[in-house]
CSV table of C-alpha atoms in Angstrom, one decimal:
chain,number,residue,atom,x,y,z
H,1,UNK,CA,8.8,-34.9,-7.0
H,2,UNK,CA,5.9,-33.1,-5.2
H,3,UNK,CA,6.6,-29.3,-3.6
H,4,UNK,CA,4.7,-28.4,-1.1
H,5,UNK,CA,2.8,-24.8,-1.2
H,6,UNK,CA,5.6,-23.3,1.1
H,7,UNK,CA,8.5,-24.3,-1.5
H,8,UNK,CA,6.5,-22.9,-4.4
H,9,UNK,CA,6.1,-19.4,-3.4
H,10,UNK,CA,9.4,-19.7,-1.9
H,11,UNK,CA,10.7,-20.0,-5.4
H,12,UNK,CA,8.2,-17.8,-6.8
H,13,UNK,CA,9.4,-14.9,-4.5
H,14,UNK,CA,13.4,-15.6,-5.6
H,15,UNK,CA,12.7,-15.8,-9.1
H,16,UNK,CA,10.1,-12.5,-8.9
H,17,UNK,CA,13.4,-10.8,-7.1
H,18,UNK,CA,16.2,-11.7,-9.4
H,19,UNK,CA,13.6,-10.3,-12.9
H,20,UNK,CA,13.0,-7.0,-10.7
H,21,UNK,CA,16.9,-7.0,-10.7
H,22,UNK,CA,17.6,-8.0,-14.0
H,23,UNK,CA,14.6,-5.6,-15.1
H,24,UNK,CA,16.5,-2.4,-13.9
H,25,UNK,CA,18.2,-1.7,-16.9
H,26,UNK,CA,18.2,2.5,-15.4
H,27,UNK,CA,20.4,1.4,-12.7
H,28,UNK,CA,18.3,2.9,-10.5
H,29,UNK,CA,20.0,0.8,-7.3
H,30,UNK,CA,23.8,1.4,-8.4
H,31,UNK,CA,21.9,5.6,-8.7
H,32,UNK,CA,21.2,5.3,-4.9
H,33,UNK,CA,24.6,5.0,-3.5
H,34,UNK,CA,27.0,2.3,-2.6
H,35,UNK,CA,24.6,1.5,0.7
H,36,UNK,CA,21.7,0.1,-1.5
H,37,UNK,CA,23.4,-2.7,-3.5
H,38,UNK,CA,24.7,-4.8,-0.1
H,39,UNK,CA,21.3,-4.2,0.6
H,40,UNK,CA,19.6,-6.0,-2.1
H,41,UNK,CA,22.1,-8.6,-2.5
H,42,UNK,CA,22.3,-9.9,1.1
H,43,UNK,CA,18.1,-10.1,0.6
H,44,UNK,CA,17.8,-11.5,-2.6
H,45,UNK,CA,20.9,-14.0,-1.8
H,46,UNK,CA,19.1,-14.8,1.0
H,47,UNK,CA,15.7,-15.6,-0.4
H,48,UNK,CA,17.2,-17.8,-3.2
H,49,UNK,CA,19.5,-20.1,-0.8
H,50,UNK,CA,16.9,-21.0,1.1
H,51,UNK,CA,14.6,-22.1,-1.8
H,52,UNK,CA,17.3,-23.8,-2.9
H,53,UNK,CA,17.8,-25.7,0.4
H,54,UNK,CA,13.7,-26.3,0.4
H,55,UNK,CA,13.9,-27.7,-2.9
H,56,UNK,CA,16.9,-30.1,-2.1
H,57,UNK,CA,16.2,-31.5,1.4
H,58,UNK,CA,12.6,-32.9,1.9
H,59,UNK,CA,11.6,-32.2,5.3
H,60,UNK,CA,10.7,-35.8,5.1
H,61,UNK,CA,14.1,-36.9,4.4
H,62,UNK,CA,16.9,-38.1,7.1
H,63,UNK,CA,18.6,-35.2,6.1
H,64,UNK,CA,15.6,-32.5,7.4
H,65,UNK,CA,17.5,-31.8,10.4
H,66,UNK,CA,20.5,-31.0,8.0
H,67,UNK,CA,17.7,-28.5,6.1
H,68,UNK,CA,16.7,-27.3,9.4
H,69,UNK,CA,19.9,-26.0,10.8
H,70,UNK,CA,21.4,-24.7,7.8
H,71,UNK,CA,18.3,-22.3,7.2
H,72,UNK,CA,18.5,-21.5,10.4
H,73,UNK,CA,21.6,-19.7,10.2
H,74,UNK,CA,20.9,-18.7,6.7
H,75,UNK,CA,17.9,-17.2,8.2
H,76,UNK,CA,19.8,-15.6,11.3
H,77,UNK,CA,22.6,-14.4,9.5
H,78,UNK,CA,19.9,-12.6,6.3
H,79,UNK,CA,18.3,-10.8,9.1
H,80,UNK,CA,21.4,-9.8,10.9
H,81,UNK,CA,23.5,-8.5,7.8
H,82,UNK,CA,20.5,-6.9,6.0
H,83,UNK,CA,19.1,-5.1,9.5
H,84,UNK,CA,22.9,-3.7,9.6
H,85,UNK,CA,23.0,-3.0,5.4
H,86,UNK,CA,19.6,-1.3,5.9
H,87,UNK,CA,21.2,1.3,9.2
H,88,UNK,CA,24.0,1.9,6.8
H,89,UNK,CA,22.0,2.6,3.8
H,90,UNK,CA,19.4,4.7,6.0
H,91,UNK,CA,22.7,6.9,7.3
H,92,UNK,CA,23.9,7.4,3.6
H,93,UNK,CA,20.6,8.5,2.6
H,94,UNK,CA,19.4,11.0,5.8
H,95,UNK,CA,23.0,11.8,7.0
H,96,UNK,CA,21.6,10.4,10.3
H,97,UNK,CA,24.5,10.4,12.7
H,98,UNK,CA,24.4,6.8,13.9
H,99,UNK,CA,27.4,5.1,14.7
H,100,UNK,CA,27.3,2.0,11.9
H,101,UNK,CA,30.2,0.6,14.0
H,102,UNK,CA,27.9,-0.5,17.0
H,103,UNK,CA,25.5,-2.0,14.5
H,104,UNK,CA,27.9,-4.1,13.3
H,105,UNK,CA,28.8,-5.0,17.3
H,106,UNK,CA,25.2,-5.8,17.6
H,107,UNK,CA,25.4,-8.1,14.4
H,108,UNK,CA,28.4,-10.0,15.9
H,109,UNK,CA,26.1,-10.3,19.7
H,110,UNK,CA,23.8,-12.2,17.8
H,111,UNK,CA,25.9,-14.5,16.3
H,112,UNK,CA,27.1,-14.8,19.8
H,113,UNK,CA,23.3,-15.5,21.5
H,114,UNK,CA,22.9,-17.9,18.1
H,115,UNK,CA,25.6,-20.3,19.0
H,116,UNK,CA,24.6,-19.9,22.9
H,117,UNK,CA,21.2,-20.5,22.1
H,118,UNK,CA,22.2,-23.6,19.9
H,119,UNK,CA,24.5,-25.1,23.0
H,120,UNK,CA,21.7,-24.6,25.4
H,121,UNK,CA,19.8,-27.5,26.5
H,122,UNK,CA,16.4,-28.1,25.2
H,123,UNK,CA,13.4,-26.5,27.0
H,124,UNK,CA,15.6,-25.0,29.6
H,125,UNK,CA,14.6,-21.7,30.9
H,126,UNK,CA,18.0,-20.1,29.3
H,127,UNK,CA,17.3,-21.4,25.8
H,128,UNK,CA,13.6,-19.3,26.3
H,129,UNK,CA,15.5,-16.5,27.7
H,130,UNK,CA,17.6,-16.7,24.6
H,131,UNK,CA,15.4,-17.1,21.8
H,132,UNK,CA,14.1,-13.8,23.0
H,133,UNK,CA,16.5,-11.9,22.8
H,134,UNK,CA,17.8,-13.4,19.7
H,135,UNK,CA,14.6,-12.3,18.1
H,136,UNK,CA,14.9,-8.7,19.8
H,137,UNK,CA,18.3,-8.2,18.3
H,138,UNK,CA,17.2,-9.5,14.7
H,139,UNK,CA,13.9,-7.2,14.6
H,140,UNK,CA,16.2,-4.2,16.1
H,141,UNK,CA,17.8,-2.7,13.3
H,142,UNK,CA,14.6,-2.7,11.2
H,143,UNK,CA,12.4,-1.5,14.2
H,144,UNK,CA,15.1,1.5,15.0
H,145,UNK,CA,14.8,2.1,11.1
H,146,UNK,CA,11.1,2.3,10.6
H,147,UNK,CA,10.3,4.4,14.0
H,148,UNK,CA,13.2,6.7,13.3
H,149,UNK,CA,11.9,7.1,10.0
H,150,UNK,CA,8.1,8.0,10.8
H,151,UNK,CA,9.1,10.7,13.1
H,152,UNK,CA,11.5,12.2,10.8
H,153,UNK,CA,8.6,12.0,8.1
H,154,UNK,CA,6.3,13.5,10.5
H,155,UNK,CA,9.0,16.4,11.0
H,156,UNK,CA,10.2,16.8,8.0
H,157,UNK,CA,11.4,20.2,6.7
H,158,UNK,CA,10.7,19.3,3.2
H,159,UNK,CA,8.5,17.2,0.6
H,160,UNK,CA,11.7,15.2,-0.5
H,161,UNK,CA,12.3,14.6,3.1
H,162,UNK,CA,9.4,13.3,3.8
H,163,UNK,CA,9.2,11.4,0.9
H,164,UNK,CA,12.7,9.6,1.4
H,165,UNK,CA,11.6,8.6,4.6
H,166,UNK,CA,8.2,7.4,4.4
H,167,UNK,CA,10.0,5.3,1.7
H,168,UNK,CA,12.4,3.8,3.8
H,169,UNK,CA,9.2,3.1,6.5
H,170,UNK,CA,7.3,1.5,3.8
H,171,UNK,CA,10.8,-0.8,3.3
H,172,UNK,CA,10.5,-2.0,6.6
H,173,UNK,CA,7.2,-2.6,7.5
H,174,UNK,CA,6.4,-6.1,5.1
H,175,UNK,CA,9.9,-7.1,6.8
H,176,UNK,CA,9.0,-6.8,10.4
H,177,UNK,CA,5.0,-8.4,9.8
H,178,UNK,CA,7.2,-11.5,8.0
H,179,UNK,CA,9.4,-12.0,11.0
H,180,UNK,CA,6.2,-11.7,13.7
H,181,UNK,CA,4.3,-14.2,11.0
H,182,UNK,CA,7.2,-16.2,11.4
H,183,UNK,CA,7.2,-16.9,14.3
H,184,UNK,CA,4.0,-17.4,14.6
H,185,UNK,CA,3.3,-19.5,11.6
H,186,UNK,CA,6.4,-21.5,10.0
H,187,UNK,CA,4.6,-23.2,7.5
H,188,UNK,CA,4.5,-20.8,5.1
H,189,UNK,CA,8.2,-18.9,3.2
H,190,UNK,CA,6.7,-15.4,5.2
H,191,UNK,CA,10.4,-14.0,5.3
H,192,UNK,CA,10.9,-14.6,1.9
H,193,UNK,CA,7.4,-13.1,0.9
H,194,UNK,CA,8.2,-9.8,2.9
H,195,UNK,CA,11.7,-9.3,1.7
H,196,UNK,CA,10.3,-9.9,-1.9
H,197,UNK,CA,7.5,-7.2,-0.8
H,198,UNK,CA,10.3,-5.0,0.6
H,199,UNK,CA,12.5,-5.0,-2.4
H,200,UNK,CA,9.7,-4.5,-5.0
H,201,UNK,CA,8.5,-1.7,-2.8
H,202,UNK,CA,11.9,0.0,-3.1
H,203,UNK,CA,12.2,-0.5,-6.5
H,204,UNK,CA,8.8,1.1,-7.4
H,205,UNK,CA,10.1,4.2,-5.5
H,206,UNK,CA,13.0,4.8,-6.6
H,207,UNK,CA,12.1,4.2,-10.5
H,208,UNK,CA,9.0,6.9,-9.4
H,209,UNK,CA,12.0,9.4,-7.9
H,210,UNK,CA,14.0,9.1,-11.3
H,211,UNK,CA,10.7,9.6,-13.3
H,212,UNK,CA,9.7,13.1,-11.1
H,213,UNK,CA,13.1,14.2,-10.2
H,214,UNK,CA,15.8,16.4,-11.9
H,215,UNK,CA,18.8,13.7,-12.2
H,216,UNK,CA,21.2,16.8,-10.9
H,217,UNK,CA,19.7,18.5,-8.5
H,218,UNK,CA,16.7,15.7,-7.1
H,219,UNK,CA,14.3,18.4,-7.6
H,220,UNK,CA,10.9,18.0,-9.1
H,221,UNK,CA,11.5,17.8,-13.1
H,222,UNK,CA,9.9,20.1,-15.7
H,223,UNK,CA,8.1,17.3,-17.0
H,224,UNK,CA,6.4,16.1,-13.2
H,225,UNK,CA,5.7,20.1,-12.7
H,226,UNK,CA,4.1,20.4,-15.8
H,227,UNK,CA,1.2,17.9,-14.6
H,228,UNK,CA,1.4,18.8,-11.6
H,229,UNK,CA,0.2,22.5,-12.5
H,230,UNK,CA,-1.7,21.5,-15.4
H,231,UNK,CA,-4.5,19.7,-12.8
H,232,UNK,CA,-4.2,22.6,-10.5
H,233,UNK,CA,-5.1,24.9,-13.8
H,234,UNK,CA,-7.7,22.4,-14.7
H,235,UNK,CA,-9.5,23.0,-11.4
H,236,UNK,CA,-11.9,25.6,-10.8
H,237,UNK,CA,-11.2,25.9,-7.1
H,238,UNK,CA,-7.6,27.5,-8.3
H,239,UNK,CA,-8.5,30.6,-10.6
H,240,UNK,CA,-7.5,33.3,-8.6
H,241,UNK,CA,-5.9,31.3,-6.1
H,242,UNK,CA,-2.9,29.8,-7.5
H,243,UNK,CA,0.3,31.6,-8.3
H,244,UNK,CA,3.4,30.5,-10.2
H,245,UNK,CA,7.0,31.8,-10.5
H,246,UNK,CA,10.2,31.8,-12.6
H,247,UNK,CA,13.2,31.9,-10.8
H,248,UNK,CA,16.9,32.7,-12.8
H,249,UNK,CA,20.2,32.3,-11.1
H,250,UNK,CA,22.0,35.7,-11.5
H,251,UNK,CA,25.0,35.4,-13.7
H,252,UNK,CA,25.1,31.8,-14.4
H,253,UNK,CA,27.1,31.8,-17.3
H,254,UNK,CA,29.7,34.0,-15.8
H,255,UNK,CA,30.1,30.9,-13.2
H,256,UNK,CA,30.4,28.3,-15.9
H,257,UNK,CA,32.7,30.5,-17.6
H,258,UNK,CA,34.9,31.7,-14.7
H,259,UNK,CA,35.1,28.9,-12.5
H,260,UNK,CA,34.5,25.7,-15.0
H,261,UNK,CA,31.1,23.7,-15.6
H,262,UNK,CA,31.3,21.2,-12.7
H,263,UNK,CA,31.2,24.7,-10.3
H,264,UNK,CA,28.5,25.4,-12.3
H,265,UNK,CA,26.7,22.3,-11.6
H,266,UNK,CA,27.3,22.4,-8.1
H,267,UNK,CA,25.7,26.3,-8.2
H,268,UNK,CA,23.0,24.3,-9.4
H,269,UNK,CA,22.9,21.5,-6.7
H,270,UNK,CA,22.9,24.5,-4.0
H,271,UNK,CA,19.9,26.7,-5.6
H,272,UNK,CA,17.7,23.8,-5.7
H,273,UNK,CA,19.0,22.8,-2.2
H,274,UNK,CA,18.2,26.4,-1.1
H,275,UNK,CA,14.4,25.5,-2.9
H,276,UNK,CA,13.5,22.7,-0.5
H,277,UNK,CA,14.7,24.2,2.6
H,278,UNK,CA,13.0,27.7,1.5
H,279,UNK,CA,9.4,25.3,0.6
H,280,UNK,CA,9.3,23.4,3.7
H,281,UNK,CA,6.1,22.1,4.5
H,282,UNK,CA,4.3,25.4,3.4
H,283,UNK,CA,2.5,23.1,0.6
H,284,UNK,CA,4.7,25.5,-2.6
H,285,UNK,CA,6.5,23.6,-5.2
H,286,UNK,CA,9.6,24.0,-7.0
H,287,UNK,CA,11.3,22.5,-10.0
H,288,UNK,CA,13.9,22.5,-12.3
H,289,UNK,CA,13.1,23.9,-15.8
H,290,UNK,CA,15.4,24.1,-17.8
H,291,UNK,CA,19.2,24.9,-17.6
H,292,UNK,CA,19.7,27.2,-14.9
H,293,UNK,CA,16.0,28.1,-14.5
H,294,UNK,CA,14.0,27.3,-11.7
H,295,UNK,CA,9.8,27.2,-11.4
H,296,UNK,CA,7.5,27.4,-8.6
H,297,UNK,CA,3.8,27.6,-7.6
H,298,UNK,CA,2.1,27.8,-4.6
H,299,UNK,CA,-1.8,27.6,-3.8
H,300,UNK,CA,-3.3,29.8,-1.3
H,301,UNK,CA,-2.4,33.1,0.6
H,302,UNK,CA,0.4,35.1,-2.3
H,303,UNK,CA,1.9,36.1,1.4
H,304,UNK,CA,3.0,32.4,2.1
H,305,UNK,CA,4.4,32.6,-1.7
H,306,UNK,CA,6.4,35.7,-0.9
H,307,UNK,CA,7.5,34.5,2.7
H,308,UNK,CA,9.3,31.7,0.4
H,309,UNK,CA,10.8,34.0,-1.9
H,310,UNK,CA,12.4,36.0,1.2
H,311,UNK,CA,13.8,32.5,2.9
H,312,UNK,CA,14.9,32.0,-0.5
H,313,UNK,CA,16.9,35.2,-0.7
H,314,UNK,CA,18.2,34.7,2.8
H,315,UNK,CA,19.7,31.7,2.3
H,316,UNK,CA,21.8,32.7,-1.0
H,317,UNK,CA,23.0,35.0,0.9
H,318,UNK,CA,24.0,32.3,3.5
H,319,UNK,CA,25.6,30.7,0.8
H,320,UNK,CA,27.8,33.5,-0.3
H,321,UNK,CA,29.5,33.8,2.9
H,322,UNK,CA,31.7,31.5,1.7
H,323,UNK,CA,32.0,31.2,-1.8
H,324,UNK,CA,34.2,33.0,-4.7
H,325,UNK,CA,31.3,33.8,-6.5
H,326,UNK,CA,27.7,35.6,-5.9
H,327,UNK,CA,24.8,32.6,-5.8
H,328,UNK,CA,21.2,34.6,-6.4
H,329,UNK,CA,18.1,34.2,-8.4
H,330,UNK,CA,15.9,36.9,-9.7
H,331,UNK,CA,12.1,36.0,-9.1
H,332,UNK,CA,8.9,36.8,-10.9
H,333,UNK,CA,6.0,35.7,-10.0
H,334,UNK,CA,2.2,36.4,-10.9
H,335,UNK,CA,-1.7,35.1,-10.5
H,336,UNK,CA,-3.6,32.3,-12.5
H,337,UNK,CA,-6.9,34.2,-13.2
H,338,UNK,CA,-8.6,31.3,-15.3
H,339,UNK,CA,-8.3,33.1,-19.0
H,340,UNK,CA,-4.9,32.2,-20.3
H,341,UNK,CA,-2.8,28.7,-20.7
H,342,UNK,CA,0.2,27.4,-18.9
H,343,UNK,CA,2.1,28.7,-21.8
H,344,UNK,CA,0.9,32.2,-21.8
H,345,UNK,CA,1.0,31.8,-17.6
H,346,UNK,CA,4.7,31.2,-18.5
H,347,UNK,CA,5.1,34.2,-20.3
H,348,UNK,CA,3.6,36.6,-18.4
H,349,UNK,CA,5.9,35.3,-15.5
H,350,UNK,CA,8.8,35.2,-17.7
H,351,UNK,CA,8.1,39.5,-18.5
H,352,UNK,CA,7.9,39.9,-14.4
H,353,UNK,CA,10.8,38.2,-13.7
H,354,UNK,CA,12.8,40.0,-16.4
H,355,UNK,CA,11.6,43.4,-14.9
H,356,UNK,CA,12.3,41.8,-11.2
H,357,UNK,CA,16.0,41.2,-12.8
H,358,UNK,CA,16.6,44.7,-14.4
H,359,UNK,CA,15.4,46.2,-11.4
H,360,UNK,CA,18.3,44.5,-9.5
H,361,UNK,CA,20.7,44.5,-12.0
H,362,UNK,CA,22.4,47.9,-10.5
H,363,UNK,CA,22.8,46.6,-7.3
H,364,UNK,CA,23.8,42.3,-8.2
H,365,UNK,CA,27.4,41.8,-7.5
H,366,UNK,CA,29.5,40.4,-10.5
H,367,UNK,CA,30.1,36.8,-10.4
């Protein structure tokens, strides 16, 4: 039995989805929330059923017409589910306030147009009418996703934002350029191409988020800050330029202690939280180091540095306004000036941060 060129990468593309699955040992897509697993599955289900179908029914055969319709609704129905999957996932991960309820309306419109647009009689005006705005409502979801997405990356408070987003736009994009190549070309498996594209896409950038970030608090890890800094120190440009910080969370072990370890966590969760707003776009970088000590450096003017360290402050005591226990972090922070090593940078910020945290010892509420 012959395959043509189409059925081959057709096939290639399932079986290159269903390793990438079986290669994610981490469980990086169960990591990402409930939202991402629908996701996948409605995609990769999608892209091996209609190899399947290729490989069965020759479009040579009597049965081709058989072939033809039952990809078609395979194909309608992989767009549908996985542009409403997608909305859901995107409001899971950016607490977007869409209303998933009048996706799913939208989803069952186009099954209604579908079955219209398969009763209509051929070449009429109304069956042109309704293949386009069949195709409108399949390409919506993904279209809404992807603009919504660029703006919000354009705007985005912080790096992780910005990151998230231009993640979920680089999701989208091989899936929208395989449905226009579609329709243009249908010799070729294009939708099975860009959802393989879209999927491998993800994967690489999630697997890169659990490599760089803090599993607790999704803040840059010690490990990722350490390069990070390490090229800055490598570069000339930076001697005198670059500054770095320690940050400790005033009496952390009282919280652990008082009010349980999962509180403690969750004092955690907030500090880093209260890092990213504090960093914004202003180009500093935080991390977690180790236990309940935080990093950061910044390159540049030391008054953007301690315009951070103020937002910082402000919004601890934000926090505190409702919450049994006083959240804080003592900051030192001091200047790479080319002679010494990240280790003895460390220390010297260590020493300031310890004098920053006797200094305010008198005046720190107890936990």
């Amino acid at each position: 039995m012959e395959y043509t060129l189409s059925e081959a990468m057709g096939a290639f593309c399932s079986l290159v989805i269903i390793l990438m699955i079986l290669a994610d040992r981490s469980g990086t897509l169960r990591k990402r929330g409930t939202g991402m697993i629908p996701l996948m599955m409605s995609m990769t289900t999608f892209c091996i059923l209609s190899t399947c179908i290729d490989l069965s029914f020759g479009s040579e055969t009597t049965l081709g017409w058989i072939q033809m319709l039952v990809y078609s609704i395979i194909h309608l129905i992989a767009y549908l589910l996985t542009g409403v999957l997608l909305v859901r996932f995107y409001v899971k991960q950016t607490h977007r306030d869409w209303n998933v309820r009048n996706w799913w309306m939208l989803f069952l419109i186009g099954l209604i147009v579908f079955l219209t647009y398969a009763l209509a009689p051929p070449e009429s005006t109304s069956e042109m009418i309704l293949n386009v705005l069949f195709d409108v409502i399949m390409v919506l979801p993904f279209a809404a996703v992807g603009l919504d997405s660029a703006s919000k990356a354009h705007d985005a408070a912080t790096y992780f934002e910005r990151r998230t987003h231009l993640m979920i736009v680089l999701f989208v994009t091989p899936i929208i350029l395989s449905f226009i190549l579609d329709r243009w070309k249908d010799d070729l498996p294009f939708t099975e191409i860009g959802f393989a594209a879209s999927i491998l896409i993800m994967m690489m950038n999630l697997q890169s988020q659990t490599i760089t970030l803090d599993p607790l608090t999704q803040i840059t890890n010690r490990s990722q800050f350490e390069k990070i800094i390490g090229s800055r120190m490598d570069s000339k440009d930076s001697v005198g330029k670059l500054h770095f910080g320690i940050m400790d969370m005033d009496h952390f072990k009282s919280i652990n202690d008082r009010f349980g370890h999962s509180e403690g966590d969750r004092a955690l969760i907030d500090v880093a939280d209260i890092l990213k707003r504090a960093c914004g776009n202003t180009g500093a970088i935080a991390a977690r180091f180790a236990g309940d000590e935080f990093v950061i450096m910044y390159e540049g003017d030391r008054g953007v540095l301690d315009g951070v360290c103020e937002r910082i402050h402000g919004y601890c005591d934000e926090a505190n306004r409702d919450r049994p226990y006083h959240l804080g972090v003592s900051i030192g922070i001091v200047r790479y000036d080319g002679d010494v090593n990240f280790r003895e940078l460390f220390e010297m910020a260590d020493r300031e941060m310890f004098r920053v945290k006797q200094e305010r010892r008198k005046d720190l509420p107890k936990a």
